[in-house]
Short mmCIF file of C-alpha atoms in Angstrom, two decimals:
data_model
loop_
_atom_site.label_atom_id
_atom_site.label_comp_id
_atom_site.label_asym_id
_atom_site.label_seq_id
_atom_site.Cartn_x
_atom_site.Cartn_y
_atom_site.Cartn_z
CA UNK A 45 0.00 0.00 0.00
CA UNK A 46 2.75 2.44 1.00
CA UNK A 47 6.52 1.92 1.27
CA UNK A 48 6.61 3.06 4.91
CA UNK A 49 4.25 0.21 5.86
CA UNK A 50 6.82 -2.45 4.96
CA UNK A 51 8.35 -2.18 8.45
CA UNK A 52 5.11 -3.21 10.21
CA UNK A 53 2.65 -6.10 9.98
CA UNK A 54 -0.77 -4.96 8.73
CA UNK A 55 -3.56 -6.84 10.49
CA UNK A 56 -6.62 -5.26 8.97
CA UNK A 57 -7.72 -2.51 6.55
CA UNK A 58 -11.32 -1.33 6.54
CA UNK A 59 -13.44 1.72 5.73
CA UNK A 60 -15.39 3.44 8.47
CA UNK A 61 -17.51 6.15 6.94
CA UNK A 62 -15.24 8.48 5.00
CA UNK A 63 -12.05 7.33 6.80
CA UNK A 64 -9.71 4.50 5.82
CA UNK A 65 -8.54 2.72 8.98
CA UNK A 66 -5.51 0.44 9.23
CA UNK A 67 -4.68 -1.79 12.18
CA UNK A 68 -1.04 -2.97 12.44
CA UNK A 69 1.64 -4.01 14.91
CA UNK A 70 5.41 -3.81 14.93
CA UNK A 71 7.73 -6.67 14.08
CA UNK A 72 9.59 -8.44 16.87
CA UNK A 73 12.95 -6.84 16.10
CA UNK A 74 15.78 -5.60 18.28
CA UNK A 75 15.50 -1.88 19.00
CA UNK A 76 18.34 0.39 20.15
CA UNK A 77 17.99 2.43 23.31
CA UNK A 78 17.81 6.17 22.46
CA UNK A 79 20.33 7.00 25.25
CA UNK A 80 23.02 4.34 25.24
CA UNK A 81 22.37 2.86 21.81
CA UNK A 82 22.40 -0.76 22.97
CA UNK A 83 19.79 -3.04 21.42
CA UNK A 84 17.04 -4.72 23.41
CA UNK A 85 14.21 -7.20 22.76
CA UNK A 86 12.89 -7.64 26.33
CA UNK A 87 9.32 -6.36 26.34
CA UNK A 88 8.01 -4.31 29.23
CA UNK A 89 4.50 -3.71 27.83
CA UNK A 90 2.54 -2.85 24.73
CA UNK A 91 0.28 0.10 23.93
CA UNK A 92 -1.68 1.44 20.96
CA UNK A 93 -0.85 4.63 19.00
CA UNK A 94 -3.17 6.45 16.61
CA UNK A 95 -1.45 8.10 13.65
CA UNK A 96 -2.80 10.13 10.73
CA UNK A 97 -1.30 9.57 7.28
CA UNK A 98 -1.71 11.15 3.86
CA UNK A 99 -5.10 10.63 2.21
CA UNK A 100 -5.77 7.66 -0.07
CA UNK A 101 -8.35 8.01 -2.82
CA UNK A 102 -9.46 11.36 -1.43
CA UNK A 103 -10.18 9.89 2.02
CA UNK A 104 -8.13 10.45 5.20
CA UNK A 105 -6.15 7.54 6.65
CA UNK A 106 -5.81 6.64 10.35
CA UNK A 107 -3.37 4.04 11.73
CA UNK A 108 -3.92 2.11 14.93
CA UNK A 109 -0.43 0.83 15.60
CA UNK A 110 0.46 -1.54 18.44
CA UNK A 111 4.03 -0.76 19.64
CA UNK A 112 6.24 -2.18 22.39
CA UNK A 113 7.85 -0.64 25.42
CA UNK A 114 11.22 -2.31 26.02
CA UNK A 115 13.65 -2.63 28.92
CA UNK A 116 17.17 -1.20 28.68
CA UNK A 117 19.46 -3.69 30.48
CA UNK A 118 22.63 -1.59 30.27
CA UNK A 119 23.86 -1.09 33.85
CA UNK A 120 25.16 2.45 33.33
CA UNK A 121 22.17 3.77 31.33
CA UNK A 122 19.81 6.08 33.17
CA UNK A 123 16.81 5.02 31.08
CA UNK A 124 15.10 1.85 32.31
CA UNK A 125 12.38 1.57 29.63
CA UNK A 126 11.80 3.12 26.24
CA UNK A 127 9.16 2.97 23.50
CA UNK A 128 10.15 1.73 20.08
CA UNK A 129 9.83 4.04 17.09
CA UNK A 130 9.09 2.78 13.58
CA UNK A 131 11.34 4.44 11.01
CA UNK A 132 9.34 6.38 8.44
CA UNK A 133 6.08 5.94 10.33
CA UNK A 134 6.35 7.22 13.91
CA UNK A 135 8.13 10.10 15.61
CA UNK A 136 8.25 10.71 19.37
CA UNK A 137 5.25 12.74 20.59
CA UNK A 138 3.96 12.99 16.99
CA UNK A 139 0.46 11.93 15.97
CA UNK A 140 1.12 12.26 12.25
CA UNK A 141 3.32 10.22 10.00
CA UNK A 142 6.51 11.97 8.84
CA UNK A 143 5.07 12.11 5.32
CA UNK A 144 1.93 13.94 6.47
CA UNK A 145 3.93 16.17 8.82
CA UNK A 146 6.20 17.20 5.92
CA UNK A 147 3.08 18.01 3.88
CA UNK A 148 1.76 20.24 6.68
CA UNK A 149 5.08 22.05 6.99
CA UNK A 150 5.41 22.64 3.24
CA UNK A 151 1.85 23.97 3.07
CA UNK A 152 2.81 26.48 5.75
CA UNK A 153 5.99 27.48 3.94
CA UNK A 154 4.27 27.94 0.60
CA UNK A 155 0.94 29.49 1.61
CA UNK A 156 1.28 30.50 5.28
CA UNK A 157 -1.71 30.25 7.64
CA UNK A 158 -5.04 30.68 5.87
CA UNK A 159 -3.83 29.51 2.46
CA UNK A 160 -2.09 26.49 3.97
CA UNK A 161 -5.21 25.57 5.95
CA UNK A 162 -7.34 25.69 2.78
CA UNK A 163 -4.87 23.48 0.91
CA UNK A 164 -4.73 20.95 3.73
CA UNK A 165 -8.53 20.84 3.84
CA UNK A 166 -8.53 19.94 0.14
CA UNK A 167 -5.93 17.24 0.84
CA UNK A 168 -8.15 15.76 3.60
CA UNK A 169 -5.79 16.81 6.40
CA UNK A 170 -7.73 19.71 7.98
CA UNK A 171 -5.89 22.05 10.34
CA UNK A 172 -6.59 25.54 11.60
CA UNK A 173 -4.51 28.46 10.35
CA UNK A 174 -2.88 28.90 13.75
CA UNK A 175 -1.89 25.22 13.81
CA UNK A 176 -0.34 25.55 10.36
CA UNK A 177 1.73 28.53 11.53
CA UNK A 178 2.68 26.66 14.71
CA UNK A 179 4.08 23.74 12.71
CA UNK A 180 5.80 26.15 10.32
CA UNK A 181 7.63 27.88 13.16
CA UNK A 182 8.79 24.48 14.47
CA UNK A 183 10.76 23.83 11.27
CA UNK A 184 14.42 24.48 12.12
CA UNK A 185 16.25 27.04 9.99
CA UNK A 186 19.53 25.97 8.39
CA UNK A 187 22.75 26.94 10.08
CA UNK A 188 23.81 30.29 8.66
CA UNK A 189 27.25 30.07 7.11
CA UNK A 190 29.50 33.08 6.63
CA UNK A 191 29.39 34.14 2.96
CA UNK A 192 32.36 35.44 1.04
CA UNK A 193 30.23 38.01 -0.84
CA UNK A 194 27.42 39.51 1.25
CA UNK A 195 24.47 41.55 -0.01
CA UNK A 196 22.77 44.03 2.32
CA UNK A 197 19.52 45.82 1.55
CA UNK A 198 16.55 47.29 3.38
CA UNK A 199 12.82 46.81 2.85
CA UNK A 200 9.63 48.34 4.19
CA UNK A 201 7.92 46.27 6.87
CA UNK A 202 5.11 48.72 7.53
CA UNK A 203 4.45 52.43 6.94
CA UNK A 204 7.59 53.88 8.56
CA UNK A 205 9.18 50.66 9.81
CA UNK A 206 12.01 49.11 7.85
CA UNK A 207 13.92 45.85 8.02
CA UNK A 208 17.27 44.53 6.81
CA UNK A 209 17.85 41.48 4.64
CA UNK A 210 21.21 39.74 4.27
CA UNK A 211 21.83 37.59 1.18
CA UNK A 212 24.68 35.33 0.14
CA UNK A 213 25.48 36.85 -3.24
CA UNK A 214 27.21 33.68 -4.48
CA UNK A 215 24.65 31.04 -3.49
CA UNK A 216 21.81 33.58 -3.96
CA UNK A 217 20.15 32.44 -0.72
CA UNK A 218 18.87 34.70 2.09
CA UNK A 219 20.82 34.38 5.34
CA UNK A 220 19.24 36.65 7.95
CA UNK A 221 16.40 39.11 8.36
CA UNK A 222 15.69 41.52 11.19
CA UNK A 223 13.64 44.59 11.99
CA UNK A 224 15.41 47.94 11.72
CA UNK A 225 18.28 49.22 9.61
CA UNK A 226 20.72 50.73 12.11
CA UNK A 227 24.48 50.41 11.85
CA UNK A 228 25.01 48.64 15.20
CA UNK A 229 22.86 45.64 14.25
CA UNK A 230 24.80 45.11 11.03
CA UNK A 231 28.17 45.64 12.75
CA UNK A 232 27.26 43.12 15.46
CA UNK A 233 26.30 40.48 12.89
CA UNK A 234 29.52 41.01 10.93
CA UNK A 235 31.61 40.71 14.11
CA UNK A 236 29.98 37.39 14.99
CA UNK A 237 30.43 36.11 11.40
CA UNK A 238 34.01 36.95 10.43
CA UNK A 239 35.23 36.10 6.96
CA UNK A 240 33.13 38.38 4.75
CA UNK A 241 35.36 39.71 1.97
CA UNK A 242 32.96 41.79 -0.21
CA UNK A 243 29.76 43.61 0.80
CA UNK A 244 27.33 44.88 -1.84
CA UNK A 245 25.01 47.67 -0.69
CA UNK A 246 23.23 50.82 -1.80
CA UNK A 247 24.40 54.32 -0.92
CA UNK A 248 23.01 54.19 2.62
CA UNK A 249 25.21 55.95 5.18
CA UNK A 250 23.87 53.64 7.92
CA UNK A 251 25.01 50.47 6.19
CA UNK A 252 28.31 52.07 5.24
CA UNK A 253 29.06 52.83 8.89
CA UNK A 254 27.95 49.38 10.04
CA UNK A 255 30.21 47.61 7.54
CA UNK A 256 33.16 49.86 8.39
CA UNK A 257 32.82 49.04 12.11
CA UNK A 258 31.92 45.36 11.83
CA UNK A 259 34.16 44.28 8.94
CA UNK A 260 36.75 47.00 8.26
CA UNK A 261 38.78 44.71 5.99
CA UNK A 262 35.82 43.96 3.69
CA UNK A 263 35.57 45.67 0.29
CA UNK A 264 32.40 47.76 0.02
CA UNK A 265 30.65 47.96 -3.35
CA UNK A 266 28.10 50.68 -4.09
CA UNK A 267 25.60 49.08 -6.44
CA UNK A 268 25.53 50.32 -10.06
CA UNK A 269 21.74 50.29 -10.22
CA UNK A 270 21.40 52.47 -7.13
CA UNK A 271 24.06 54.85 -8.47
CA UNK A 272 22.13 55.25 -11.71
CA UNK A 273 18.82 55.51 -9.88
CA UNK A 274 20.17 58.26 -7.64
CA UNK A 275 21.47 60.17 -10.67
CA UNK A 276 18.10 59.81 -12.43
CA UNK A 277 16.25 61.25 -9.43
CA UNK A 278 18.60 64.25 -9.33
CA UNK A 279 18.07 64.84 -13.07
CA UNK A 280 14.32 64.81 -12.43
CA UNK A 281 14.86 67.45 -9.73
CA UNK A 282 16.82 69.57 -12.21
CA UNK A 283 13.99 69.26 -14.75
CA UNK A 284 11.43 70.19 -12.09
CA UNK A 285 13.48 73.28 -11.20
CA UNK A 286 13.36 74.37 -14.86
CA UNK A 287 9.72 73.50 -15.46
CA UNK A 288 9.15 76.68 -17.46
CA UNK A 289 11.57 75.45 -20.13
CA UNK A 290 9.78 72.12 -20.65
CA UNK A 291 7.19 73.64 -23.00
CA UNK A 292 10.00 74.08 -25.54
CA UNK A 293 10.01 70.29 -26.07
CA UNK A 294 6.60 70.46 -27.76
CA UNK A 295 6.77 71.22 -31.48
CA UNK A 296 5.30 74.43 -32.80
CA UNK A 297 1.87 73.75 -34.34
CA UNK A 298 1.67 73.97 -38.07
CA UNK A 299 -0.48 76.82 -39.42
CA UNK A 300 -3.88 75.93 -40.73
CA UNK A 301 -3.97 75.29 -44.51
CA UNK A 302 -5.24 78.21 -46.59
CA UNK A 303 -6.79 76.09 -49.33
CA UNK A 304 -8.26 72.57 -49.74
CA UNK A 305 -5.30 71.60 -51.90
CA UNK A 306 -2.87 72.64 -49.20
CA UNK A 307 -4.73 70.63 -46.59
CA UNK A 308 -4.02 67.46 -48.57
CA UNK A 309 -0.27 68.05 -48.68
CA UNK A 310 1.75 66.89 -45.69
CA UNK A 311 4.66 69.00 -44.58
CA UNK A 312 8.14 67.67 -45.26
CA UNK A 313 9.37 66.98 -41.74
CA UNK A 314 11.95 64.59 -40.35
CA UNK A 315 9.26 62.36 -38.84
CA UNK A 316 7.48 62.01 -42.18
CA UNK A 317 10.72 61.30 -44.03
CA UNK A 318 11.52 58.65 -41.41
CA UNK A 319 8.09 57.03 -41.86
CA UNK A 320 8.51 57.00 -45.63
CA UNK A 321 11.95 55.35 -45.40
CA UNK A 322 10.65 52.65 -43.05
CA UNK A 323 7.64 52.00 -45.32
CA UNK A 324 9.86 51.56 -48.37
CA UNK A 325 12.35 49.34 -46.49
CA UNK A 326 9.66 47.02 -45.12
CA UNK A 327 7.84 46.68 -48.45
CA UNK A 328 11.15 46.02 -50.23
CA UNK A 329 11.52 42.74 -48.32
CA UNK A 330 7.84 42.01 -47.70
CA UNK A 331 7.14 40.39 -51.05
CA UNK A 332 9.61 37.54 -50.56
CA UNK A 333 7.23 35.51 -48.37
CA UNK A 334 9.40 35.79 -45.28
CA UNK A 335 8.08 35.93 -41.75
CA UNK A 336 7.73 39.17 -39.80
CA UNK A 337 10.37 38.03 -37.29
CA UNK A 338 13.02 37.43 -39.95
CA UNK A 339 12.29 40.80 -41.59
CA UNK A 340 12.51 42.50 -38.19
CA UNK A 341 15.90 40.89 -37.53
CA UNK A 342 17.25 41.97 -40.92
CA UNK A 343 16.01 45.56 -40.61
CA UNK A 344 16.82 45.92 -36.92
CA UNK A 345 13.25 46.90 -36.07
CA UNK A 346 10.66 45.71 -33.63
CA UNK A 347 8.35 43.01 -34.94
CA UNK A 348 5.26 45.14 -34.22
CA UNK A 349 6.73 48.03 -36.18
CA UNK A 350 7.36 45.76 -39.18
CA UNK A 351 3.81 44.40 -38.93
CA UNK A 352 2.33 47.92 -38.86
CA UNK A 353 4.22 49.06 -41.96
CA UNK A 354 3.60 45.77 -43.78
CA UNK A 355 -0.18 46.11 -43.32
CA UNK A 356 -0.23 49.72 -44.54
CA UNK A 357 -0.93 50.47 -48.23
CA UNK A 358 0.64 53.95 -48.13
CA UNK A 359 3.27 55.47 -45.90
CA UNK A 360 0.88 58.25 -44.89
CA UNK A 361 -1.17 55.69 -42.92
CA UNK A 362 1.77 55.15 -40.57
CA UNK A 363 2.27 58.81 -39.69
CA UNK A 364 1.57 59.70 -36.10
CA UNK A 365 -0.93 62.54 -36.14
CA UNK A 366 -1.88 64.85 -33.32
CA UNK A 367 -5.31 63.83 -32.00
CA UNK A 368 -8.08 66.41 -32.39
CA UNK A 369 -8.96 68.56 -29.46
CA UNK A 370 -11.73 67.11 -27.29
CA UNK A 371 -15.18 68.66 -27.33
CA UNK A 372 -15.80 70.75 -24.21
CA UNK A 373 -18.52 72.96 -22.78
CA UNK A 374 -16.49 76.00 -23.87
CA UNK A 375 -16.85 75.28 -27.61
CA UNK A 376 -20.09 77.31 -28.12
CA UNK A 377 -18.33 80.39 -26.78
CA UNK A 378 -15.06 80.18 -28.77
CA UNK A 379 -16.30 82.42 -31.57
CA UNK A 380 -17.39 85.04 -29.03
CA UNK A 381 -13.98 84.85 -27.29
CA UNK A 382 -12.23 85.35 -30.64
CA UNK A 383 -14.46 88.36 -31.35
CA UNK A 384 -13.75 89.98 -27.97
CA UNK A 385 -10.03 89.32 -28.41
CA UNK A 386 -10.02 91.05 -31.80
CA UNK A 387 -11.81 94.00 -30.16
CA UNK A 388 -8.90 94.36 -27.73
CA UNK A 389 -10.07 92.53 -24.61
CA UNK A 390 -7.12 90.30 -23.54
CA UNK A 391 -7.91 89.72 -19.85
CA UNK A 392 -9.00 86.14 -19.09
CA UNK A 393 -10.97 87.19 -15.99
CA UNK A 394 -13.09 89.69 -17.94
CA UNK A 395 -13.67 87.18 -20.75
CA UNK A 396 -14.70 84.52 -18.25
CA UNK A 397 -17.21 86.90 -16.64
CA UNK A 398 -18.59 87.80 -20.06
CA UNK A 399 -19.31 84.23 -21.15
CA UNK A 400 -20.59 83.34 -17.67
CA UNK A 401 -23.28 85.96 -18.17
CA UNK A 402 -24.18 84.15 -21.41
CA UNK A 403 -24.64 80.80 -19.62
CA UNK A 404 -21.14 79.26 -19.40
CA UNK A 405 -20.73 77.27 -16.16
CA UNK A 406 -17.12 76.17 -16.50
CA UNK A 407 -14.04 77.24 -14.58
CA UNK A 408 -11.97 80.34 -15.22
CA UNK A 409 -8.85 78.19 -15.76
CA UNK A 410 -10.34 76.62 -18.89
CA UNK A 411 -10.93 80.04 -20.39
CA UNK A 412 -7.37 81.04 -19.57
CA UNK A 413 -6.02 77.93 -21.32
CA UNK A 414 -8.30 78.44 -24.32
CA UNK A 415 -7.02 81.97 -25.07
CA UNK A 416 -3.38 81.02 -24.45
CA UNK A 417 -2.78 80.32 -28.20
CA UNK A 418 -4.13 83.79 -29.02
CA UNK A 419 -1.30 85.34 -27.02
CA UNK A 420 1.16 83.58 -29.35
CA UNK A 421 -0.65 84.64 -32.49
CA UNK A 422 -2.22 81.22 -33.12
CA UNK A 423 -5.83 80.30 -33.78
CA UNK A 424 -7.85 79.68 -30.66
CA UNK A 425 -8.62 76.05 -31.51
CA UNK A 426 -5.15 75.00 -32.65
CA UNK A 427 -4.19 71.62 -31.10
CA UNK A 428 -1.14 71.82 -28.94
CA UNK A 429 0.98 68.98 -27.61
CA UNK A 430 1.28 69.03 -23.84
CA UNK A 431 4.73 69.76 -22.42
CA UNK A 432 6.51 66.73 -20.94
CA UNK A 433 6.68 66.15 -17.20
CA UNK A 434 9.99 66.42 -15.31
CA UNK A 435 10.03 62.65 -14.88
CA UNK A 436 9.56 62.12 -18.60
CA UNK A 437 12.38 64.54 -19.39
CA UNK A 438 14.62 62.71 -16.91
CA UNK A 439 13.77 59.45 -18.66
CA UNK A 440 14.74 60.96 -22.02
CA UNK A 441 18.03 62.25 -20.67
CA UNK A 442 19.04 59.04 -18.87
CA UNK A 443 18.01 56.73 -21.72
CA UNK A 444 20.71 55.63 -24.13
CA UNK A 445 20.53 57.64 -27.39
CA UNK A 446 20.20 54.40 -29.36
CA UNK A 447 17.10 53.47 -27.36
CA UNK A 448 15.25 56.77 -27.72
CA UNK A 449 12.44 56.97 -30.19
CA UNK A 450 12.34 59.54 -32.95
CA UNK A 451 9.75 61.65 -31.15
CA UNK A 452 11.73 61.65 -27.90
CA UNK A 453 14.96 62.50 -29.73
CA UNK A 454 13.40 65.48 -31.50
CA UNK A 455 11.64 66.75 -28.38
CA UNK A 456 14.82 66.43 -26.29
CA UNK A 457 16.82 68.24 -28.95
CA UNK A 458 14.41 71.18 -28.90
CA UNK A 459 14.47 71.25 -25.10
CA UNK A 460 18.27 71.13 -24.75
CA UNK A 461 18.62 73.95 -27.27
CA UNK A 462 16.30 76.11 -25.18
CA UNK A 463 17.60 75.20 -21.67
CA UNK A 464 21.41 75.25 -21.14
CA UNK A 465 21.05 73.83 -17.60
CA UNK A 466 19.34 70.67 -18.85
CA UNK A 467 21.89 70.50 -21.66
CA UNK A 468 24.66 70.51 -19.04
CA UNK A 469 22.87 67.81 -17.04
CA UNK A 470 22.53 65.72 -20.19
CA UNK A 471 26.29 65.92 -20.87
CA UNK A 472 27.09 64.88 -17.29
CA UNK A 473 24.71 61.92 -17.47
CA UNK A 474 26.27 60.74 -20.75
CA UNK A 475 29.75 60.93 -19.19
CA UNK A 476 28.70 58.77 -16.25
CA UNK A 477 26.97 56.30 -18.58
CA UNK A 478 30.21 55.99 -20.54
CA UNK A 479 32.07 55.11 -17.34
CA UNK A 480 29.52 52.42 -16.48
CA UNK A 481 29.59 50.94 -19.99
CA UNK A 482 33.40 50.82 -20.12
CA UNK A 483 33.77 49.70 -16.46
CA UNK A 484 36.40 52.41 -16.13
CA UNK A 485 36.37 54.86 -13.19
CA UNK A 486 39.49 56.83 -14.22
CA UNK A 487 37.34 59.85 -15.13
CA UNK A 488 35.33 59.76 -11.90
CA UNK A 489 37.31 62.47 -9.98
CA UNK A 490 37.03 64.87 -12.93
CA UNK A 491 33.34 64.10 -13.28
CA UNK A 492 32.75 64.80 -9.58
CA UNK A 493 34.52 68.14 -9.97
CA UNK A 494 32.20 68.98 -12.87
CA UNK A 495 29.18 68.18 -10.69
CA UNK A 496 30.44 70.55 -8.01
CA UNK A 497 30.91 73.40 -10.55
CA UNK A 498 27.79 72.71 -12.63
CA UNK A 499 25.71 75.35 -10.76
CA UNK A 500 22.98 72.71 -10.47
CA UNK A 501 22.24 72.22 -6.74
CA UNK A 502 20.71 68.78 -7.17
CA UNK A 503 23.73 67.38 -9.01
CA UNK A 504 26.17 69.21 -6.74
CA UNK A 505 24.59 67.49 -3.71
CA UNK A 506 24.89 64.12 -5.45
CA UNK A 507 28.55 64.79 -6.21
CA UNK A 508 29.24 65.57 -2.55
CA UNK A 509 27.62 62.30 -1.43
CA UNK A 510 29.49 60.25 -4.04
CA UNK A 511 32.83 61.84 -3.12
CA UNK A 512 32.37 60.76 0.51
CA UNK A 513 31.74 57.19 -0.71
CA UNK A 514 34.19 57.29 -3.62
CA UNK A 515 36.05 53.96 -2.97
CA UNK A 516 32.76 52.02 -2.95
CA UNK A 517 31.57 53.91 -6.05
CA UNK A 518 34.78 52.97 -7.87
CA UNK A 519 34.20 49.32 -6.96
CA UNK A 520 30.62 49.54 -8.19
CA UNK A 521 31.74 50.91 -11.56
CA UNK A 522 34.73 48.65 -12.18
CA UNK A 523 33.76 45.27 -10.64
CA UNK A 524 31.08 42.74 -11.49
CA UNK A 525 29.67 42.69 -7.94
CA UNK A 526 26.19 44.18 -7.63
CA UNK A 527 23.00 44.06 -5.57
CA UNK A 528 20.86 42.33 -8.18
CA UNK A 529 20.46 39.27 -5.96
CA UNK A 530 19.36 41.51 -3.08
CA UNK A 531 16.68 43.17 -5.19
CA UNK A 532 15.35 39.81 -6.35
CA UNK A 533 15.07 38.55 -2.78
CA UNK A 534 13.37 41.78 -1.70
CA UNK A 535 10.73 41.23 -4.42
CA UNK A 536 10.23 37.68 -3.14
CA UNK A 537 9.95 38.98 0.43
CA UNK A 538 7.26 41.47 -0.60
CA UNK A 539 5.35 38.65 -2.27
CA UNK A 540 5.39 36.63 0.96
CA UNK A 541 4.16 39.69 2.89
CA UNK A 542 1.25 40.13 0.47
CA UNK A 543 0.31 36.46 0.74
CA UNK A 544 0.00 37.00 4.49
CA UNK A 545 -1.90 40.29 3.96
CA UNK A 546 1.08 42.22 5.38
CA UNK A 547 0.39 40.99 8.93
CA UNK A 548 3.42 38.74 9.37
CA UNK A 549 5.82 39.51 12.18
CA UNK A 550 9.56 39.41 11.69
CA UNK A 551 10.09 35.84 13.05
CA UNK A 552 7.41 34.37 10.77
CA UNK A 553 8.62 36.41 7.80
CA UNK A 554 12.20 35.25 8.39
CA UNK A 555 11.10 31.62 8.50
CA UNK A 556 9.10 31.83 5.28
CA UNK A 557 11.66 33.80 3.28
CA UNK A 558 14.59 31.52 4.18
CA UNK A 559 12.67 28.24 3.88
CA UNK A 560 10.96 29.31 0.66
CA UNK A 561 14.34 29.99 -0.97
CA UNK A 562 15.60 26.54 0.07
CA UNK A 563 12.39 24.92 -1.17
CA UNK A 564 12.73 26.55 -4.57
CA UNK A 565 16.35 25.46 -4.78
CA UNK A 566 15.34 21.87 -4.00
CA UNK A 567 12.40 21.62 -6.42
CA UNK A 568 13.42 23.92 -9.25
#
């Protein structure tokens, strides 16, 4: 029936309701004393044990096992009697078979309390959520070994409460987790685990101090991703400080055509020439019966782009056009606003009061935005592309030029021509990107000097912070060590928190994160 029943003699198997019951007794074999290890066959007494096992055919299984209590005849042993244990079937003080107990523990590791209880109910081994968590916390954690390359990162436990996660960067397994992110905790752990040679971290001053105190001989590596992320945030601050210049990224609207013939002629712009070249290139190879993927590889384009141009009959169909302005409640009053403007009334407040008297119920701000084109000599209903946000501008600046789209390249070019501060920030970002790509930090001191003299407070502050951590920054640029493993484990940790609805304490979270990583390693 089951391999673990080979060590006992089965007397009877019957069904009682929805439960499969098995009656068995142990074989008359010599059993070693748990204290002295000497075997014994002299029986003191017998008693019955009830054990639950994994379900069979969707029905729970209960064992009634008759076991012996034996004498220990060793003169020097302090134990006079002991109960025999059947390997693979019984464990001391356990009323489940090892197979079922392992199933309960793995359900707790994978799904925690409520989810594990639901799974066990489906598997005909019902337990409450608190019992599942109790058995989970009884699973011993593996002995933490000292890693050669250590990863340190923080994570948010609750609103303003943070924790620290330690990861072995070589085996990619989590080692330790605790609440808080102060330097003394990290220094204490490093002192009790000597032998760490490299520590990967972010730019945190707290972790820097903890590593310096706890493992002064270890090489600290400031992660490349965090360096680039910090630079991107400072570029976004620079763009936010020059928000008035961002409107220059939007192209000037084309004047309305003066005749029907002119309305059918598209202007000769770089975007239209680019669309025409792509259309001709795709259709030059489209007639050969090749797949879209092979054409995309040959042309160096995205497969969706090739599909769009292959479906089009003319290149004008692929041109990105500005969407028409949405209909609003102000539209019936646009002609009146144009008339009052031509008469010399250029105050938005007065115009808003005038159309309010005629029945307009909208806000003053909409009137102000509607007459804004008139101040630039444009028609009142001319569509206008919205200026980019500071975050979008930062994304354009930090993106590699080869990965920018045509629209982003043109908009960024117009913006950098108008704003010398953003142009300076763009040059500094490209210099740092070149250092990261070449894994060469020789130009770092010069670059830090340029940040200090750039007259951009956000970048100057970043340069000061990087100069204080310059050895770790150099290691982050030139070596292959990084915090990628840390970030992956943090994502896994957040997933475990969400499974438990964010209510897990640190001990339970530590158990699940460490055991889950080992479970994935075993069953990958």
